[in-house]
Short mmCIF file of C-alpha atoms in Angstrom, two decimals:
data_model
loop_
_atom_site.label_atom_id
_atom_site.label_comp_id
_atom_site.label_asym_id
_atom_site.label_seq_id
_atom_site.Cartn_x
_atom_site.Cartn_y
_atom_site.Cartn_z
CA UNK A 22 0.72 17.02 7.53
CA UNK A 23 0.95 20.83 8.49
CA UNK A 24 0.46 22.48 11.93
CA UNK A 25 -1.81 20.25 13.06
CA UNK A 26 0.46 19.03 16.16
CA UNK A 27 -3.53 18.93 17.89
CA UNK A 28 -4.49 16.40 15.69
CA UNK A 29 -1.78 13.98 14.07
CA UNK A 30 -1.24 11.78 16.80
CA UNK A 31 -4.91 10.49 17.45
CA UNK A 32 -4.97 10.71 13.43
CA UNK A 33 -2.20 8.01 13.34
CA UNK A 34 -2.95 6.29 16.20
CA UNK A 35 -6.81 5.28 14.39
CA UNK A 36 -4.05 3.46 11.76
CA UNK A 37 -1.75 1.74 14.32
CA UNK A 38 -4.94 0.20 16.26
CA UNK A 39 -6.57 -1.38 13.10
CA UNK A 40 -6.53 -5.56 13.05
CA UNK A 41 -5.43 -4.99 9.41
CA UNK A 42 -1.33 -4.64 10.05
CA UNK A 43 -0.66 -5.22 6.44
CA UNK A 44 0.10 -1.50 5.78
CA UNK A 45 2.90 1.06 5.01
CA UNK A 46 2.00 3.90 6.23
CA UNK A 47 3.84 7.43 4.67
CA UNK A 48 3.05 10.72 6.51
CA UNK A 49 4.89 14.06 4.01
CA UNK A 50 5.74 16.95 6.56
CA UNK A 51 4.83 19.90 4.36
CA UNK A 52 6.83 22.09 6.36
CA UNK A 53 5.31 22.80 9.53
CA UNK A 54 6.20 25.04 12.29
CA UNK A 55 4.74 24.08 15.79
CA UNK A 56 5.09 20.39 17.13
CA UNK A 57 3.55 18.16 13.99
CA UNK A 58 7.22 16.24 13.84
CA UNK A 59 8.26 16.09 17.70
CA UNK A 60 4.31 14.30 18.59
CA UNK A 61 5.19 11.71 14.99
CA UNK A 62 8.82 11.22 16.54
CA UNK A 63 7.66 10.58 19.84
CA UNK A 64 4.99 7.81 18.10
CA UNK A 65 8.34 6.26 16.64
CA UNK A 66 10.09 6.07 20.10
CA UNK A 67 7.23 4.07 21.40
CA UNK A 68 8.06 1.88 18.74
CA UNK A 69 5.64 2.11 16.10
CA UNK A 70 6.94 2.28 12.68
CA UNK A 71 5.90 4.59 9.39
CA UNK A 72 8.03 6.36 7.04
CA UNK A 73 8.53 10.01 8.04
CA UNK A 74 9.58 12.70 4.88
CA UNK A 75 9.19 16.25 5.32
CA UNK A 76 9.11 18.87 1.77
CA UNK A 77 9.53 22.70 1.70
CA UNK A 78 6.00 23.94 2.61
CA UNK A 79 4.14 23.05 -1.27
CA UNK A 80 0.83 22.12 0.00
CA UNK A 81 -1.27 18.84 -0.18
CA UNK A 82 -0.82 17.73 -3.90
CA UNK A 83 2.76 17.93 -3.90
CA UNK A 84 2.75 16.00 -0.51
CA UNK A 85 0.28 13.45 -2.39
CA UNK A 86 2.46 13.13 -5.19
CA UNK A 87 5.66 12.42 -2.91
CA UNK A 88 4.06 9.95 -1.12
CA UNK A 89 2.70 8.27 -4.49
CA UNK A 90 6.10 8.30 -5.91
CA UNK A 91 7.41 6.16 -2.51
CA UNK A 92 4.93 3.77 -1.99
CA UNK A 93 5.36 0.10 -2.52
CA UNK A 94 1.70 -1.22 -1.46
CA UNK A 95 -0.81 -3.10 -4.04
CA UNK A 96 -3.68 0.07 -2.94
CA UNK A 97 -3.37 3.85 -1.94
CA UNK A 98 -5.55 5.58 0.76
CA UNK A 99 -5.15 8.67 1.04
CA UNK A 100 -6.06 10.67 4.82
CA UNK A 101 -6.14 14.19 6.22
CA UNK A 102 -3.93 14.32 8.68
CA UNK A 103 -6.34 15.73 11.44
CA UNK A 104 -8.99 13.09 10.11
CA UNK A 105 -9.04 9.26 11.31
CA UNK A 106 -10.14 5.54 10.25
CA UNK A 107 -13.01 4.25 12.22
CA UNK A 108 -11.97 0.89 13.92
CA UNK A 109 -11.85 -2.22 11.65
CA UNK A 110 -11.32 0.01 8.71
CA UNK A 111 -8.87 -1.14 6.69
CA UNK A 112 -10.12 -4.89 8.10
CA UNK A 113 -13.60 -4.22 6.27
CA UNK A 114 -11.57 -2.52 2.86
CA UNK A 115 -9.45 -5.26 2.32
CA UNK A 116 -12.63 -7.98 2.62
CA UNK A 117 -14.09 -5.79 -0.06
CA UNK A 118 -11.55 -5.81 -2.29
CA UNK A 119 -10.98 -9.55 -2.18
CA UNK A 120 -14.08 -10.23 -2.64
CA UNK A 121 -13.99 -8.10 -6.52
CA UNK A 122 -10.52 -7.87 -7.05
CA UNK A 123 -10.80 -6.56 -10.53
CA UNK A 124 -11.85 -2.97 -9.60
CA UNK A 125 -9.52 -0.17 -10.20
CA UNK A 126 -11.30 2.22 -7.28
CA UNK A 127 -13.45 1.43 -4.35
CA UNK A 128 -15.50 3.93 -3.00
CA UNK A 129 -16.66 3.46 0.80
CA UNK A 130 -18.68 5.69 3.31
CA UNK A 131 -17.73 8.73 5.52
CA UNK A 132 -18.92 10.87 8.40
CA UNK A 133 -17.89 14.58 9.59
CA UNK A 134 -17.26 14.97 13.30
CA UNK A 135 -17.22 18.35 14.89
CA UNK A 136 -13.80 19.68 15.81
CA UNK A 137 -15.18 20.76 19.21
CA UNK A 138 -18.14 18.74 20.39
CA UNK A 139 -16.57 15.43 18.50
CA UNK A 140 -20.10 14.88 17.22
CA UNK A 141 -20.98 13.64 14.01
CA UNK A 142 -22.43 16.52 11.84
CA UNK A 143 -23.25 14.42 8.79
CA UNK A 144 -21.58 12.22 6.64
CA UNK A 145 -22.56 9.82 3.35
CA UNK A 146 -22.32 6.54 2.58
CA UNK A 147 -22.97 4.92 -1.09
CA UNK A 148 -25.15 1.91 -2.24
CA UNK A 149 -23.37 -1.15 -2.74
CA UNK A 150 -22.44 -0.77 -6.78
CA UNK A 151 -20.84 -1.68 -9.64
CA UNK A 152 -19.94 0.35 -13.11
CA UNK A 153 -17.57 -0.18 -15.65
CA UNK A 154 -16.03 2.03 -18.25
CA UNK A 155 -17.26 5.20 -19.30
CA UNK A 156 -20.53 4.83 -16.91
CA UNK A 157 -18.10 5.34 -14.08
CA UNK A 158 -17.23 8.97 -15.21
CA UNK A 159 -20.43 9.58 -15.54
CA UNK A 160 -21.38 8.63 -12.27
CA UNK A 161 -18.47 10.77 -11.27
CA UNK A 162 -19.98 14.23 -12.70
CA UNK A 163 -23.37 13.64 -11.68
CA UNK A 164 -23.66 11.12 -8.81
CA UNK A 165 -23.34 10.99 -5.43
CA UNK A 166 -21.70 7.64 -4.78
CA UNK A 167 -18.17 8.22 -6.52
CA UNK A 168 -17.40 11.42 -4.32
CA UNK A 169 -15.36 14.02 -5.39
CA UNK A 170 -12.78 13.59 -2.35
CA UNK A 171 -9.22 12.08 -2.55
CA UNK A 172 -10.09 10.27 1.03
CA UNK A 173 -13.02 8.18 0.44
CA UNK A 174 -11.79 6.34 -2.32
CA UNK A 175 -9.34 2.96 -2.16
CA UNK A 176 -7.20 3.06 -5.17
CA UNK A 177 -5.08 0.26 -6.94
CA UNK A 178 -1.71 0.93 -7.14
CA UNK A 179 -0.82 -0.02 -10.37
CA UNK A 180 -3.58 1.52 -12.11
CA UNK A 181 -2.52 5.05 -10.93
CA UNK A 182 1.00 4.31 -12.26
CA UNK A 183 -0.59 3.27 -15.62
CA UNK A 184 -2.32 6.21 -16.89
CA UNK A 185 -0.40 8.32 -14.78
CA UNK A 186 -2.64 9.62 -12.32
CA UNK A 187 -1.36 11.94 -10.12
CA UNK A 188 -2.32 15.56 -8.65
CA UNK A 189 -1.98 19.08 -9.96
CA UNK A 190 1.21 20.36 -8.03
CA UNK A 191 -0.22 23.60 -7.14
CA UNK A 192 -1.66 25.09 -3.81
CA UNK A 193 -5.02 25.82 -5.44
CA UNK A 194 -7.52 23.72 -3.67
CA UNK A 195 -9.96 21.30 -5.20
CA UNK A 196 -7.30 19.29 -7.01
CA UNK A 197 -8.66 16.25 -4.89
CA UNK A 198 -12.20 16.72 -6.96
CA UNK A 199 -9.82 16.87 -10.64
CA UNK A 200 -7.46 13.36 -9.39
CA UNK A 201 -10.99 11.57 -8.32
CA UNK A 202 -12.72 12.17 -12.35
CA UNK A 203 -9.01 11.94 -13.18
CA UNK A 204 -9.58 8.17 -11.92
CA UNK A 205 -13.27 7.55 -12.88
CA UNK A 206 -11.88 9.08 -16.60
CA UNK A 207 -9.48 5.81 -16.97
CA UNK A 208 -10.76 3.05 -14.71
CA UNK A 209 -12.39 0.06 -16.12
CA UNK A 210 -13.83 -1.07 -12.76
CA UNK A 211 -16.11 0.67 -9.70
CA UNK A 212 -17.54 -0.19 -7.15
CA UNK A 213 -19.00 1.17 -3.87
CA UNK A 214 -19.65 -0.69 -0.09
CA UNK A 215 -22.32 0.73 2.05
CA UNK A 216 -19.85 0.94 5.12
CA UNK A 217 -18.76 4.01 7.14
CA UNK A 218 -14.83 3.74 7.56
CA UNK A 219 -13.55 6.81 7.42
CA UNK A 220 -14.10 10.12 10.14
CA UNK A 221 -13.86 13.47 8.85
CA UNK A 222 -12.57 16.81 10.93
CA UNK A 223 -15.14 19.49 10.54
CA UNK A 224 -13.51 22.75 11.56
CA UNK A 225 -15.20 25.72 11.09
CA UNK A 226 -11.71 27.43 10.11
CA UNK A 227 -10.23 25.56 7.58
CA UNK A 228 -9.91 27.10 3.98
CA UNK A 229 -12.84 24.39 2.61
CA UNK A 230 -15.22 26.39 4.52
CA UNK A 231 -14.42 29.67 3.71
CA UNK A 232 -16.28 30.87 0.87
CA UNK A 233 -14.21 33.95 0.06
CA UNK A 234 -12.36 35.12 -2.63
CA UNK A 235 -9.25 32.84 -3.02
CA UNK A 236 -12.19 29.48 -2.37
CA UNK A 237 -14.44 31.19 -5.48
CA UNK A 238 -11.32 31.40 -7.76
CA UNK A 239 -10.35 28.27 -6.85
CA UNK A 240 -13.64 27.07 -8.01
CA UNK A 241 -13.40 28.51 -11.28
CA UNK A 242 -9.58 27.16 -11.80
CA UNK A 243 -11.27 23.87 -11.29
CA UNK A 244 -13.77 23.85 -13.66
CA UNK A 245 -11.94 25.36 -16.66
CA UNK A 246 -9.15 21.99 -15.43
CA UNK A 247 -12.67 20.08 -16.45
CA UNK A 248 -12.70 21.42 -19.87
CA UNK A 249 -8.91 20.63 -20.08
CA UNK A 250 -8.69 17.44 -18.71
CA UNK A 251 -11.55 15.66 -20.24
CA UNK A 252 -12.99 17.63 -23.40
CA UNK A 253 -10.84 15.85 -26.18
CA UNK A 254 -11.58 13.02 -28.43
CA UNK A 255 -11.55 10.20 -26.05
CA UNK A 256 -14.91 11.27 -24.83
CA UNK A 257 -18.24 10.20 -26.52
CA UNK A 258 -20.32 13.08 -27.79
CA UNK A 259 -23.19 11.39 -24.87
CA UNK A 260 -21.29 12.26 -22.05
CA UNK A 261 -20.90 16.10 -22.85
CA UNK A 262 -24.15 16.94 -21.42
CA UNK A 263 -23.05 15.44 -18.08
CA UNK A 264 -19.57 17.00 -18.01
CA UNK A 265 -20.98 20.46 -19.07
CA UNK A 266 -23.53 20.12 -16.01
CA UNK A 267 -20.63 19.05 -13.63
CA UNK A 268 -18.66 22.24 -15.00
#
């Protein structure tokens, strides 16, 4: 959460009003300056209850990686905090993930909705399916079902903590893209729901669409991460091709 004392109210509000209760929910302060705090305070005076921590302004990944480090829940999901859940969310989710409760990340559908109008601009939403092992990486750098978002992704817990999954601490943006192949990379399990649950903020502002500069170096950071991430012996010679064409 940062500045956005517009939007983080109606963002945690789409969490309080799910039927699934089962849920700590962790919202990292990264600092702001305008209202952000007062509006979550004044959602803890009505009585609803979250864990509040603020950091000296570091950016998303930190945040992510302060919340990871408190959590006590069996799953992660991660949000934006101007984005929401659509109703029955985390109702539908958990259904899913009793139903195959050997996969390590479950990917699930998502819209964009205009900042202004509060129309939907566009959105995807993956075919119901299953990889395991190294086809799940692969499906990572040249599919469309994995995603490369943080957000539309349900992740188990313990798997994360395992092989130590966690996001560069940096303000360069993309890191979201490097944590999601980060995942594919290690997990044995994957699947994908064809079910819309999550609601996206489009605003025309925001650094993700502005294609200047800072965004284009940030682009290349990211790929050279690719080559030091995942180009070491662990990877079979086949899936080069793919990761050079991701890259």
């Amino acid at each position: 959460m940062y500045n956005v004392e517009r939007y983080i109210q109606e963002c945690l509000n789409s969490v309080f009003i799910q039927s699934f209760q089962a849920v700590e929910l962790v919202v990292i302060d990264d600092g702001s300056s305008d209202e952000s705090v007062s509006n979550c305070l004044a959602l803890m005076d009505l009585g609803h209850e979250f864990i509040l921590l603020g950091q000296r302004q570091s950016g998303p990944n930190a945040a992510r990686n302060l919340a990871l480090r408190c959590i006590t829940g069996e799953y992660v999901l991660f949000m934006d905090a101007d984005d929401r859940l659509s109703p029955d969310a985390l109702d539908l989710l958990y259904k899913e993930i009793c139903r195959n409760p050997d996969s390590d990340v479950t990917s699930f559908g998502y819209t964009f909705f205009d900042d202004e109008t509060g129309r939907t601009r566009a959105g995807a939403c993956p075919s119901r399916r299953h990889l395991i092992n190294e086809d799940i990486f692969v499906e990572a750098l040249t599919g469309r079902d994995f995603g490369g978002v943080c957000w539309n992704k349900c992740y188990r817990y313990s798997f994360l903590l395992r092989n130590n999954i966690t996001f560069i601490p940096d303000k360069i943006h993309g890191r979201d893209l490097i944590f999601s192949r980060s995942a594919a990379f290690h997990a044995k399990e994957w699947r994908s729901f064809n079910v819309v649950i999550y609601e996206s903020r489009f605003r025309s502002g925001s650094f993700s669409r502005n294609f200047g500069e800072l965004n284009i170096r940030s682009a290349i950071d990211v790929a050279n991460k690719h080559i030091e991430f995942f180009r070491d012996g662990s990877l079979r010679r086949s899936v080069l091709p793919q990761l050079n064409y991701a890259i």
